Amino acid sequence: MSKLKIGVIGVGHLGQHHARALAELPQAELAGVADINEPRARKVAGRHKVQFYSDYCELLKQVDAVSIVVPTTMHHQVAKDALAAGKHVLVEKPITATVAQAEELVALAESKNLKLQVGHIERFNPALKAAAGHIHNPKFIECIRISPFSSRNTDVPVVLDLMIHDIDIILTFVHSELERVSAAGLSLVSGKEDIANARLEFRNGCLANLTASRISSKKERKARFFQLDSYISVDYLNPGVKICKLNGDPRGVSDLSKVVDCIEPEIAKTEQLKAELSSFADCILDGAVPLVTGQDGLRALQVAEKIMKEIKKRNERLKREI
């Protein structure tokens, strides 16, 4: 069987890595790159000895599928054009800038029987994969995702830039309807919210607290899952997992460690991006459902929009009260 031909649309900071990872896949062929910045497209194409295009519509004529790594505000149009041309699509997160746009892409992909995968890359994090089998009914989830400032991703608020990773993960493990959202956020540098906190309350009683910042002094990516019989801590950045389970009745015990067994499973050494792109290629070749579907991306964006709406309402109220 001939290799799957995949192109990359947008070869900026992250898109260059998509091109490199695709070029290394055994089941796929990097068939070209496209970018409105022609010198950049030419440079990346030369590195991998493939054709470059300044018009992505020309690239679409040469491929079976595309990885779309353009600014969020362009996701909808580029992905729509690719799907309309009959190409399978992996689009970086968030799926689009608005829920309405995401709904259109999901419907279009379904109508054409095409794969639409969303780049929620933490699903492929080896630490999360090691923890996943132990996360069964979380009652409280705490997520923190902070980074130093960079001007690269300031076209969208931090909720769409960073927090949406954790929204997707929470929705993956909490199989219950979201009932209440409260949130706060501030714009301090970019003109859009740079720091945000959200509290999600689900019908089954699970509470999730999320903090995201792109103006911090350090980089941190962690999640903690509290269950009735266990606690799971996940470090995405320095992949690691700690799983603690009760082995007795904790009531009346002064030293909790006496009734808790903890393990730190070995984490596989895998590259998330390469695993994500390999999975995308495999689901096309095998006719399987993507690990992160367009519907998954839509659900995460729906929650993100609710969070951003609550932030806006709170900030408008505070302005009136000052």
PDB file of C-alpha atoms in Angstrom:
ATOM      1  CA  MET A   1       0.000   0.000   0.000  1.00  0.00           C
ATOM      2  CA  SER A   2       1.312   3.455  -0.875  1.00  0.00           C
ATOM      3  CA  LYS A   3       1.934   5.905   1.929  1.00  0.00           C
ATOM      4  CA  LEU A   4      -0.702   8.397   2.992  1.00  0.00           C
ATOM      5  CA  LYS A   5       0.100  11.845   1.594  1.00  0.00           C
ATOM      6  CA  ILE A   6      -0.235  14.515   4.273  1.00  0.00           C
ATOM      7  CA  GLY A   7       0.513  18.232   3.961  1.00  0.00           C
ATOM      8  CA  VAL A   8       1.003  20.895   6.610  1.00  0.00           C
ATOM      9  CA  ILE A   9      -0.765  24.239   6.352  1.00  0.00           C
ATOM     10  CA  GLY A  10       1.034  26.810   8.467  1.00  0.00           C
ATOM     11  CA  VAL A  11       4.700  26.196   9.251  1.00  0.00           C
ATOM     12  CA  GLY A  12       5.372  28.718  11.981  1.00  0.00           C
ATOM     13  CA  HIS A  13       6.799  27.730  15.368  1.00  0.00           C
ATOM     14  CA  LEU A  14       4.539  24.692  15.889  1.00  0.00           C
ATOM     15  CA  GLY A  15       3.841  23.870  12.244  1.00  0.00           C
ATOM     16  CA  GLN A  16       7.531  23.229  11.605  1.00  0.00           C
ATOM     17  CA  HIS A  17       7.386  20.473  14.214  1.00  0.00           C
ATOM     18  CA  HIS A  18       4.312  18.986  12.529  1.00  0.00           C
ATOM     19  CA  ALA A  19       6.261  18.834   9.267  1.00  0.00           C
ATOM     20  CA  ARG A  20       9.250  17.209  10.952  1.00  0.00           C
ATOM     21  CA  ALA A  21       7.126  14.617  12.780  1.00  0.00           C
ATOM     22  CA  LEU A  22       5.141  13.733   9.653  1.00  0.00           C
ATOM     23  CA  ALA A  23       8.354  13.280   7.673  1.00  0.00           C
ATOM     24  CA  GLU A  24       9.412  10.650  10.232  1.00  0.00           C
ATOM     25  CA  LEU A  25       6.222   8.556  10.127  1.00  0.00           C
ATOM     26  CA  PRO A  26       6.550   5.175   8.372  1.00  0.00           C
ATOM     27  CA  GLN A  27       2.912   5.077   7.224  1.00  0.00           C
ATOM     28  CA  ALA A  28       2.766   8.630   5.873  1.00  0.00           C
ATOM     29  CA  GLU A  29       4.593  10.918   3.499  1.00  0.00           C
ATOM     30  CA  LEU A  30       5.053  14.641   4.045  1.00  0.00           C
ATOM     31  CA  ALA A  31       3.740  15.720   0.657  1.00  0.00           C
ATOM     32  CA  GLY A  32       4.203  19.481   0.938  1.00  0.00           C
ATOM     33  CA  VAL A  33       3.855  22.546   3.141  1.00  0.00           C
ATOM     34  CA  ALA A  34       1.955  25.797   2.736  1.00  0.00           C
ATOM     35  CA  ASP A  35       2.332  29.172   4.402  1.00  0.00           C
ATOM     36  CA  ILE A  36       1.482  32.748   3.415  1.00  0.00           C
ATOM     37  CA  ASN A  37       5.045  33.577   4.454  1.00  0.00           C
ATOM     38  CA  GLU A  38       6.726  32.241   1.307  1.00  0.00           C
ATOM     39  CA  PRO A  39      10.351  32.424   2.535  1.00  0.00           C
ATOM     40  CA  ARG A  40       9.371  30.434   5.618  1.00  0.00           C
ATOM     41  CA  ALA A  41       7.467  27.872   3.547  1.00  0.00           C
ATOM     42  CA  ARG A  42      10.420  27.571   1.174  1.00  0.00           C
ATOM     43  CA  LYS A  43      12.847  27.038   4.064  1.00  0.00           C
ATOM     44  CA  VAL A  44      10.794  24.299   5.753  1.00  0.00           C
ATOM     45  CA  ALA A  45      10.073  22.606   2.421  1.00  0.00           C
ATOM     46  CA  GLY A  46      13.766  22.643   1.559  1.00  0.00           C
ATOM     47  CA  ARG A  47      14.628  21.049   4.871  1.00  0.00           C
ATOM     48  CA  HIS A  48      12.382  18.079   4.048  1.00  0.00           C
ATOM     49  CA  LYS A  49      12.856  18.117   0.266  1.00  0.00           C
ATOM     50  CA  VAL A  50       9.165  18.668  -0.497  1.00  0.00           C
ATOM     51  CA  GLN A  51       7.177  21.224  -2.481  1.00  0.00           C
ATOM     52  CA  PHE A  52       6.141  24.510  -0.860  1.00  0.00           C
ATOM     53  CA  TYR A  53       3.020  26.552  -1.590  1.00  0.00           C
ATOM     54  CA  SER A  54       2.037  30.090  -0.676  1.00  0.00           C
ATOM     55  CA  ASP A  55      -1.595  29.182  -1.474  1.00  0.00           C
ATOM     56  CA  TYR A  56      -2.829  26.253   0.596  1.00  0.00           C
ATOM     57  CA  CYS A  57      -5.543  25.505  -1.958  1.00  0.00           C
ATOM     58  CA  GLU A  58      -2.785  24.371  -4.328  1.00  0.00           C
ATOM     59  CA  LEU A  59      -1.426  22.029  -1.650  1.00  0.00           C
ATOM     60  CA  LEU A  60      -4.896  20.520  -1.197  1.00  0.00           C
ATOM     61  CA  LYS A  61      -4.730  19.202  -4.767  1.00  0.00           C
ATOM     62  CA  GLN A  62      -1.678  17.087  -3.919  1.00  0.00           C
ATOM     63  CA  VAL A  63      -2.595  15.396  -0.625  1.00  0.00           C
ATOM     64  CA  ASP A  64      -4.949  12.937   1.078  1.00  0.00           C
ATOM     65  CA  ALA A  65      -5.003  14.842   4.364  1.00  0.00           C
ATOM     66  CA  VAL A  66      -3.712  17.984   6.039  1.00  0.00           C
ATOM     67  CA  SER A  67      -2.506  19.111   9.422  1.00  0.00           C
ATOM     68  CA  ILE A  68      -3.700  22.686   9.983  1.00  0.00           C
ATOM     69  CA  VAL A  69      -1.433  24.780  12.193  1.00  0.00           C
ATOM     70  CA  VAL A  70      -2.550  28.348  11.510  1.00  0.00           C
ATOM     71  CA  PRO A  71      -3.801  31.031  13.941  1.00  0.00           C
ATOM     72  CA  THR A  72      -7.076  30.094  15.637  1.00  0.00           C
ATOM     73  CA  THR A  73      -9.034  32.758  13.786  1.00  0.00           C
ATOM     74  CA  MET A  74      -8.155  30.992  10.508  1.00  0.00           C
ATOM     75  CA  HIS A  75      -8.986  27.427  11.613  1.00  0.00           C
ATOM     76  CA  HIS A  76     -12.557  27.503  10.364  1.00  0.00           C
ATOM     77  CA  GLN A  77     -11.905  28.741   6.839  1.00  0.00           C
ATOM     78  CA  VAL A  78      -8.851  26.582   6.186  1.00  0.00           C
ATOM     79  CA  ALA A  79     -10.426  23.431   7.612  1.00  0.00           C
ATOM     80  CA  LYS A  80     -13.667  24.113   5.743  1.00  0.00           C
ATOM     81  CA  ASP A  81     -11.783  24.437   2.455  1.00  0.00           C
ATOM     82  CA  ALA A  82      -9.865  21.219   3.136  1.00  0.00           C
ATOM     83  CA  LEU A  83     -12.984  19.230   4.001  1.00  0.00           C
ATOM     84  CA  ALA A  84     -14.834  20.663   0.999  1.00  0.00           C
ATOM     85  CA  ALA A  85     -11.933  19.425  -1.147  1.00  0.00           C
ATOM     86  CA  GLY A  86     -12.413  15.919   0.256  1.00  0.00           C
ATOM     87  CA  LYS A  87      -9.362  15.890   2.535  1.00  0.00           C
ATOM     88  CA  HIS A  88      -9.084  14.441   6.028  1.00  0.00           C
ATOM     89  CA  VAL A  89      -8.218  17.108   8.589  1.00  0.00           C
ATOM     90  CA  LEU A  90      -6.242  17.419  11.788  1.00  0.00           C
ATOM     91  CA  VAL A  91      -6.733  20.942  13.097  1.00  0.00           C
ATOM     92  CA  GLU A  92      -4.827  22.355  16.044  1.00  0.00           C
ATOM     93  CA  LYS A  93      -6.756  23.221  19.192  1.00  0.00           C
ATOM     94  CA  PRO A  94      -9.085  24.936  19.711  1.00  0.00           C
ATOM     95  CA  ILE A  95     -11.078  23.465  16.839  1.00  0.00           C
ATOM     96  CA  THR A  96     -12.268  26.961  15.836  1.00  0.00           C
ATOM     97  CA  ALA A  97     -12.759  30.407  17.359  1.00  0.00           C
ATOM     98  CA  THR A  98     -16.525  29.960  17.884  1.00  0.00           C
ATOM     99  CA  VAL A  99     -18.968  27.150  18.611  1.00  0.00           C
ATOM    100  CA  ALA A 100     -20.992  27.919  15.476  1.00  0.00           C
ATOM    101  CA  GLN A 101     -17.887  27.485  13.318  1.00  0.00           C
ATOM    102  CA  ALA A 102     -17.036  24.197  15.033  1.00  0.00           C
ATOM    103  CA  GLU A 103     -20.557  22.873  14.523  1.00  0.00           C
ATOM    104  CA  GLU A 104     -20.242  23.612  10.811  1.00  0.00           C
ATOM    105  CA  LEU A 105     -16.949  21.718  10.515  1.00  0.00           C
ATOM    106  CA  VAL A 106     -18.260  18.697  12.417  1.00  0.00           C
ATOM    107  CA  ALA A 107     -21.348  18.538  10.196  1.00  0.00           C
ATOM    108  CA  LEU A 108     -19.281  18.949   7.024  1.00  0.00           C
ATOM    109  CA  ALA A 109     -16.846  16.180   7.992  1.00  0.00           C
ATOM    110  CA  GLU A 110     -19.722  13.835   8.812  1.00  0.00           C
ATOM    111  CA  SER A 111     -21.536  14.593   5.556  1.00  0.00           C
ATOM    112  CA  LYS A 112     -18.412  13.778   3.542  1.00  0.00           C
ATOM    113  CA  ASN A 113     -17.363  10.790   5.679  1.00  0.00           C
ATOM    114  CA  LEU A 114     -13.999  12.405   6.406  1.00  0.00           C
ATOM    115  CA  LYS A 115     -11.837  12.248   9.518  1.00  0.00           C
ATOM    116  CA  LEU A 116     -11.751  15.415  11.605  1.00  0.00           C
ATOM    117  CA  GLN A 117      -9.277  15.239  14.478  1.00  0.00           C
ATOM    118  CA  VAL A 118      -8.553  18.079  16.903  1.00  0.00           C
ATOM    119  CA  GLY A 119      -5.064  18.680  18.277  1.00  0.00           C
ATOM    120  CA  HIS A 120      -5.696  18.251  21.989  1.00  0.00           C
ATOM    121  CA  ILE A 121      -2.206  16.861  22.304  1.00  0.00           C
ATOM    122  CA  GLU A 122      -2.285  16.102  26.034  1.00  0.00           C
ATOM    123  CA  ARG A 123      -4.462  13.070  25.242  1.00  0.00           C
ATOM    124  CA  PHE A 124      -1.250  11.577  23.849  1.00  0.00           C
ATOM    125  CA  ASN A 125       0.867  12.553  26.849  1.00  0.00           C
ATOM    126  CA  PRO A 126       2.499   9.365  28.182  1.00  0.00           C
ATOM    127  CA  ALA A 127       1.847  10.482  31.765  1.00  0.00           C
ATOM    128  CA  LEU A 128      -1.888  10.794  31.158  1.00  0.00           C
ATOM    129  CA  LYS A 129      -1.893   7.452  29.356  1.00  0.00           C
ATOM    130  CA  ALA A 130      -0.250   5.851  32.406  1.00  0.00           C
ATOM    131  CA  ALA A 131      -2.824   7.422  34.721  1.00  0.00           C
ATOM    132  CA  ALA A 132      -5.946   6.946  32.603  1.00  0.00           C
ATOM    133  CA  GLY A 133      -6.721   3.396  33.715  1.00  0.00           C
ATOM    134  CA  HIS A 134      -6.833   4.538  37.341  1.00  0.00           C
ATOM    135  CA  ILE A 135      -9.168   7.514  36.805  1.00  0.00           C
ATOM    136  CA  HIS A 136     -12.686   6.099  37.019  1.00  0.00           C
ATOM    137  CA  ASN A 137     -14.972   8.402  39.049  1.00  0.00           C
ATOM    138  CA  PRO A 138     -13.239  11.639  40.081  1.00  0.00           C
ATOM    139  CA  LYS A 139     -15.050  13.785  42.636  1.00  0.00           C
ATOM    140  CA  PHE A 140     -12.639  16.718  42.620  1.00  0.00           C
ATOM    141  CA  ILE A 141     -10.181  17.716  39.905  1.00  0.00           C
ATOM    142  CA  GLU A 142      -7.542  20.401  40.157  1.00  0.00           C
ATOM    143  CA  CYS A 143      -5.689  21.592  37.039  1.00  0.00           C
ATOM    144  CA  ILE A 144      -2.940  24.164  36.723  1.00  0.00           C
ATOM    145  CA  ARG A 145      -1.397  25.216  33.411  1.00  0.00           C
ATOM    146  CA  ILE A 146       0.896  28.224  33.530  1.00  0.00           C
ATOM    147  CA  SER A 147       3.627  29.626  31.276  1.00  0.00           C
ATOM    148  CA  PRO A 148       5.868  32.675  30.925  1.00  0.00           C
ATOM    149  CA  PHE A 149       4.623  35.281  28.466  1.00  0.00           C
ATOM    150  CA  SER A 150       5.106  34.785  24.729  1.00  0.00           C
ATOM    151  CA  SER A 151       3.612  36.932  21.982  1.00  0.00           C
ATOM    152  CA  ARG A 152       3.007  33.876  19.761  1.00  0.00           C
ATOM    153  CA  ASN A 153      -0.483  32.892  20.905  1.00  0.00           C
ATOM    154  CA  THR A 154      -2.060  36.162  21.977  1.00  0.00           C
ATOM    155  CA  ASP A 155      -4.649  36.127  19.175  1.00  0.00           C
ATOM    156  CA  VAL A 156      -7.007  34.358  21.600  1.00  0.00           C
ATOM    157  CA  PRO A 157      -7.663  34.517  25.377  1.00  0.00           C
ATOM    158  CA  VAL A 158      -5.773  32.169  27.688  1.00  0.00           C
ATOM    159  CA  VAL A 159      -8.908  30.031  28.020  1.00  0.00           C
ATOM    160  CA  LEU A 160      -8.588  29.041  24.344  1.00  0.00           C
ATOM    161  CA  ASP A 161      -4.800  29.086  24.357  1.00  0.00           C
ATOM    162  CA  LEU A 162      -4.058  26.964  27.445  1.00  0.00           C
ATOM    163  CA  MET A 163      -7.064  26.125  29.609  1.00  0.00           C
ATOM    164  CA  ILE A 164      -8.859  24.291  26.819  1.00  0.00           C
ATOM    165  CA  HIS A 165      -6.353  21.419  27.159  1.00  0.00           C
ATOM    166  CA  ASP A 166      -7.595  20.780  30.686  1.00  0.00           C
ATOM    167  CA  ILE A 167     -11.229  21.299  29.734  1.00  0.00           C
ATOM    168  CA  ASP A 168     -10.853  18.497  27.190  1.00  0.00           C
ATOM    169  CA  ILE A 169      -9.187  16.196  29.720  1.00  0.00           C
ATOM    170  CA  ILE A 170     -11.879  16.839  32.336  1.00  0.00           C
ATOM    171  CA  LEU A 171     -14.646  16.104  29.845  1.00  0.00           C
ATOM    172  CA  THR A 172     -12.849  12.879  28.924  1.00  0.00           C
ATOM    173  CA  PHE A 173     -13.031  11.542  32.480  1.00  0.00           C
ATOM    174  CA  VAL A 174     -16.202  13.128  33.872  1.00  0.00           C
ATOM    175  CA  HIS A 175     -19.177  11.437  32.263  1.00  0.00           C
ATOM    176  CA  SER A 176     -21.810  13.796  33.568  1.00  0.00           C
ATOM    177  CA  GLU A 177     -23.643  16.910  32.468  1.00  0.00           C
ATOM    178  CA  LEU A 178     -22.071  20.269  33.299  1.00  0.00           C
ATOM    179  CA  GLU A 179     -24.506  22.194  35.502  1.00  0.00           C
ATOM    180  CA  ARG A 180     -22.717  25.328  36.652  1.00  0.00           C
ATOM    181  CA  VAL A 181     -19.744  27.451  35.595  1.00  0.00           C
ATOM    182  CA  SER A 182     -18.101  30.273  37.518  1.00  0.00           C
ATOM    183  CA  ALA A 183     -14.979  32.043  36.319  1.00  0.00           C
ATOM    184  CA  ALA A 184     -12.702  35.047  36.655  1.00  0.00           C
ATOM    185  CA  GLY A 185      -9.992  36.374  34.381  1.00  0.00           C
ATOM    186  CA  LEU A 186      -7.843  39.399  33.714  1.00  0.00           C
ATOM    187  CA  SER A 187      -6.104  40.950  30.736  1.00  0.00           C
ATOM    188  CA  LEU A 188      -2.755  42.310  31.865  1.00  0.00           C
ATOM    189  CA  VAL A 189      -0.457  42.216  28.832  1.00  0.00           C
ATOM    190  CA  SER A 190      -2.053  41.122  25.577  1.00  0.00           C
ATOM    191  CA  GLY A 191      -5.420  42.872  25.410  1.00  0.00           C
ATOM    192  CA  LYS A 192      -7.179  39.526  25.967  1.00  0.00           C
ATOM    193  CA  GLU A 193      -7.431  37.528  29.193  1.00  0.00           C
ATOM    194  CA  ASP A 194      -3.937  36.392  30.148  1.00  0.00           C
ATOM    195  CA  ILE A 195      -4.878  34.684  33.406  1.00  0.00           C
ATOM    196  CA  ALA A 196      -8.067  32.841  34.280  1.00  0.00           C
ATOM    197  CA  ASN A 197      -9.622  30.584  36.875  1.00  0.00           C
ATOM    198  CA  ALA A 198     -12.753  28.504  36.395  1.00  0.00           C
ATOM    199  CA  ARG A 199     -14.873  26.233  38.549  1.00  0.00           C
ATOM    200  CA  LEU A 200     -16.954  23.561  36.836  1.00  0.00           C
ATOM    201  CA  GLU A 201     -19.743  21.760  38.704  1.00  0.00           C
ATOM    202  CA  PHE A 202     -21.173  18.566  37.242  1.00  0.00           C
ATOM    203  CA  ARG A 203     -24.499  16.871  37.907  1.00  0.00           C
ATOM    204  CA  ASN A 204     -22.821  13.825  39.477  1.00  0.00           C
ATOM    205  CA  GLY A 205     -21.223  16.059  42.122  1.00  0.00           C
ATOM    206  CA  CYS A 206     -17.767  16.321  40.592  1.00  0.00           C
ATOM    207  CA  LEU A 207     -16.081  19.695  40.976  1.00  0.00           C
ATOM    208  CA  ALA A 208     -13.202  20.835  38.775  1.00  0.00           C
ATOM    209  CA  ASN A 209     -11.014  23.841  39.419  1.00  0.00           C
ATOM    210  CA  LEU A 210      -8.851  25.111  36.553  1.00  0.00           C
ATOM    211  CA  THR A 211      -6.160  27.785  36.566  1.00  0.00           C
ATOM    212  CA  ALA A 212      -4.395  28.992  33.427  1.00  0.00           C
ATOM    213  CA  SER A 213      -1.864  31.766  32.997  1.00  0.00           C
ATOM    214  CA  ARG A 214       0.498  32.883  30.232  1.00  0.00           C
ATOM    215  CA  ILE A 215       2.166  35.576  32.338  1.00  0.00           C
ATOM    216  CA  SER A 216       3.811  33.423  34.996  1.00  0.00           C
ATOM    217  CA  SER A 217       7.460  33.235  35.959  1.00  0.00           C
ATOM    218  CA  LYS A 218       7.656  29.492  35.331  1.00  0.00           C
ATOM    219  CA  LYS A 219       6.075  26.757  33.243  1.00  0.00           C
ATOM    220  CA  GLU A 220       3.885  24.179  34.949  1.00  0.00           C
ATOM    221  CA  ARG A 221       1.355  21.632  33.681  1.00  0.00           C
ATOM    222  CA  LYS A 222      -0.259  19.488  36.373  1.00  0.00           C
ATOM    223  CA  ALA A 223      -3.544  17.827  37.254  1.00  0.00           C
ATOM    224  CA  ARG A 224      -4.794  16.111  40.400  1.00  0.00           C
ATOM    225  CA  PHE A 225      -7.748  13.734  40.485  1.00  0.00           C
ATOM    226  CA  PHE A 226      -9.381  12.957  43.838  1.00  0.00           C
ATOM    227  CA  GLN A 227     -11.614   9.882  44.064  1.00  0.00           C
ATOM    228  CA  LEU A 228     -13.351   8.164  46.986  1.00  0.00           C
ATOM    229  CA  ASP A 229     -10.662   5.495  47.150  1.00  0.00           C
ATOM    230  CA  SER A 230      -7.665   7.099  45.484  1.00  0.00           C
ATOM    231  CA  TYR A 231      -5.677  10.147  44.438  1.00  0.00           C
ATOM    232  CA  ILE A 232      -3.880  10.523  41.113  1.00  0.00           C
ATOM    233  CA  SER A 233      -1.345  13.255  40.385  1.00  0.00           C
ATOM    234  CA  VAL A 234      -0.214  13.867  36.801  1.00  0.00           C
ATOM    235  CA  ASP A 235       2.711  16.005  35.673  1.00  0.00           C
ATOM    236  CA  TYR A 236       2.418  16.635  31.931  1.00  0.00           C
ATOM    237  CA  LEU A 237       5.550  18.745  31.556  1.00  0.00           C
ATOM    238  CA  ASN A 238       8.018  16.417  33.278  1.00  0.00           C
ATOM    239  CA  PRO A 239       6.000  13.278  32.601  1.00  0.00           C
ATOM    240  CA  GLY A 240       5.233  11.579  35.874  1.00  0.00           C
ATOM    241  CA  VAL A 241       2.333  10.014  37.744  1.00  0.00           C
ATOM    242  CA  LYS A 242       1.705   9.279  41.408  1.00  0.00           C
ATOM    243  CA  ILE A 243      -1.192   7.006  42.330  1.00  0.00           C
ATOM    244  CA  CYS A 244      -2.242   6.653  45.960  1.00  0.00           C
ATOM    245  CA  LYS A 245      -4.964   4.207  47.044  1.00  0.00           C
ATOM    246  CA  LEU A 246      -6.563   3.527  50.413  1.00  0.00           C
ATOM    247  CA  ASN A 247      -5.778   0.131  51.921  1.00  0.00           C
ATOM    248  CA  GLY A 248      -7.802   0.655  55.094  1.00  0.00           C
ATOM    249  CA  ASP A 249     -10.261   2.892  56.932  1.00  0.00           C
ATOM    250  CA  PRO A 250      -8.812   6.437  57.193  1.00  0.00           C
ATOM    251  CA  ARG A 251     -11.189   7.526  59.952  1.00  0.00           C
ATOM    252  CA  GLY A 252      -9.438   8.204  63.241  1.00  0.00           C
ATOM    253  CA  VAL A 253      -5.976   7.692  61.738  1.00  0.00           C
ATOM    254  CA  SER A 254      -3.436  10.391  62.663  1.00  0.00           C
ATOM    255  CA  ASP A 255      -0.919   9.330  60.016  1.00  0.00           C
ATOM    256  CA  LEU A 256      -2.705   8.872  56.692  1.00  0.00           C
ATOM    257  CA  SER A 257       0.341   7.196  55.150  1.00  0.00           C
ATOM    258  CA  LYS A 258      -0.436   4.102  57.248  1.00  0.00           C
ATOM    259  CA  VAL A 259      -3.601   3.397  55.259  1.00  0.00           C
ATOM    260  CA  VAL A 260      -2.404   4.564  51.838  1.00  0.00           C
ATOM    261  CA  ASP A 261      -0.306   2.727  49.248  1.00  0.00           C
ATOM    262  CA  CYS A 262       1.409   4.879  46.621  1.00  0.00           C
ATOM    263  CA  ILE A 263       3.037   3.897  43.367  1.00  0.00           C
ATOM    264  CA  GLU A 264       4.778   5.851  40.618  1.00  0.00           C
ATOM    265  CA  PRO A 265       4.409   3.852  37.390  1.00  0.00           C
ATOM    266  CA  GLU A 266       7.084   3.972  34.732  1.00  0.00           C
ATOM    267  CA  ILE A 267       6.272   6.436  31.967  1.00  0.00           C
ATOM    268  CA  ALA A 268       6.848   5.498  28.340  1.00  0.00           C
ATOM    269  CA  LYS A 269       9.288   7.716  26.482  1.00  0.00           C
ATOM    270  CA  THR A 270       7.175   8.842  23.541  1.00  0.00           C
ATOM    271  CA  GLU A 271       6.887  12.109  21.660  1.00  0.00           C
ATOM    272  CA  GLN A 272       3.333  13.409  21.994  1.00  0.00           C
ATOM    273  CA  LEU A 273       3.198  15.206  18.661  1.00  0.00           C
ATOM    274  CA  LYS A 274       4.512  12.236  16.736  1.00  0.00           C
ATOM    275  CA  ALA A 275       2.044   9.951  18.536  1.00  0.00           C
ATOM    276  CA  GLU A 276      -0.802  12.331  17.702  1.00  0.00           C
ATOM    277  CA  LEU A 277       0.067  12.516  14.006  1.00  0.00           C
ATOM    278  CA  SER A 278       0.671   8.774  13.795  1.00  0.00           C
ATOM    279  CA  SER A 279      -2.749   8.159  15.329  1.00  0.00           C
ATOM    280  CA  PHE A 280      -4.302  10.536  12.787  1.00  0.00           C
ATOM    281  CA  ALA A 281      -2.686   8.663   9.901  1.00  0.00           C
ATOM    282  CA  ASP A 282      -3.699   5.287  11.335  1.00  0.00           C
ATOM    283  CA  CYS A 283      -7.350   6.239  11.773  1.00  0.00           C
ATOM    284  CA  ILE A 284      -7.484   7.275   8.105  1.00  0.00           C
ATOM    285  CA  LEU A 285      -5.807   4.077   6.897  1.00  0.00           C
ATOM    286  CA  ASP A 286      -7.818   1.797   9.201  1.00  0.00           C
ATOM    287  CA  GLY A 287     -11.154   3.596   9.015  1.00  0.00           C
ATOM    288  CA  ALA A 288     -11.108   4.072  12.790  1.00  0.00           C
ATOM    289  CA  VAL A 289     -12.515   6.894  14.897  1.00  0.00           C
ATOM    290  CA  PRO A 290      -9.902   9.527  15.884  1.00  0.00           C
ATOM    291  CA  LEU A 291      -8.901   9.566  19.545  1.00  0.00           C
ATOM    292  CA  VAL A 292      -9.911  13.244  19.649  1.00  0.00           C
ATOM    293  CA  THR A 293     -12.887  13.752  17.359  1.00  0.00           C
ATOM    294  CA  GLY A 294     -14.354  16.941  15.992  1.00  0.00           C
ATOM    295  CA  GLN A 295     -17.231  16.413  18.421  1.00  0.00           C
ATOM    296  CA  ASP A 296     -14.709  16.298  21.296  1.00  0.00           C
ATOM    297  CA  GLY A 297     -13.231  19.579  20.111  1.00  0.00           C
ATOM    298  CA  LEU A 298     -16.705  21.083  19.887  1.00  0.00           C
ATOM    299  CA  ARG A 299     -17.607  20.001  23.440  1.00  0.00           C
ATOM    300  CA  ALA A 300     -14.418  21.517  24.837  1.00  0.00           C
ATOM    301  CA  LEU A 301     -15.066  24.756  22.962  1.00  0.00           C
ATOM    302  CA  GLN A 302     -18.651  24.908  24.246  1.00  0.00           C
ATOM    303  CA  VAL A 303     -17.377  24.795  27.825  1.00  0.00           C
ATOM    304  CA  ALA A 304     -14.620  27.301  27.021  1.00  0.00           C
ATOM    305  CA  GLU A 305     -17.221  29.716  25.645  1.00  0.00           C
ATOM    306  CA  LYS A 306     -19.250  29.399  28.855  1.00  0.00           C
ATOM    307  CA  ILE A 307     -16.145  30.186  30.884  1.00  0.00           C
ATOM    308  CA  MET A 308     -15.301  33.219  28.744  1.00  0.00           C
ATOM    309  CA  LYS A 309     -18.898  34.430  29.007  1.00  0.00           C
ATOM    310  CA  GLU A 310     -18.720  34.246  32.810  1.00  0.00           C
ATOM    311  CA  ILE A 311     -15.410  36.122  32.803  1.00  0.00           C
ATOM    312  CA  LYS A 312     -16.918  38.856  30.633  1.00  0.00           C
ATOM    313  CA  LYS A 313     -20.001  39.164  32.870  1.00  0.00           C
ATOM    314  CA  ARG A 314     -17.857  39.410  35.990  1.00  0.00           C
ATOM    315  CA  ASN A 315     -15.529  42.029  34.519  1.00  0.00           C
ATOM    316  CA  GLU A 316     -18.450  44.130  33.279  1.00  0.00           C
ATOM    317  CA  ARG A 317     -20.044  43.976  36.725  1.00  0.00           C
ATOM    318  CA  LEU A 318     -16.813  45.028  38.397  1.00  0.00           C
ATOM    319  CA  LYS A 319     -16.485  48.001  36.027  1.00  0.00           C
ATOM    320  CA  ARG A 320     -19.969  49.183  36.960  1.00  0.00           C
ATOM    321  CA  GLU A 321     -19.214  48.877  40.668  1.00  0.00           C
ATOM    322  CA  ILE A 322     -15.956  50.827  40.570  1.00  0.00           C
TER     323      ILE A 322
END
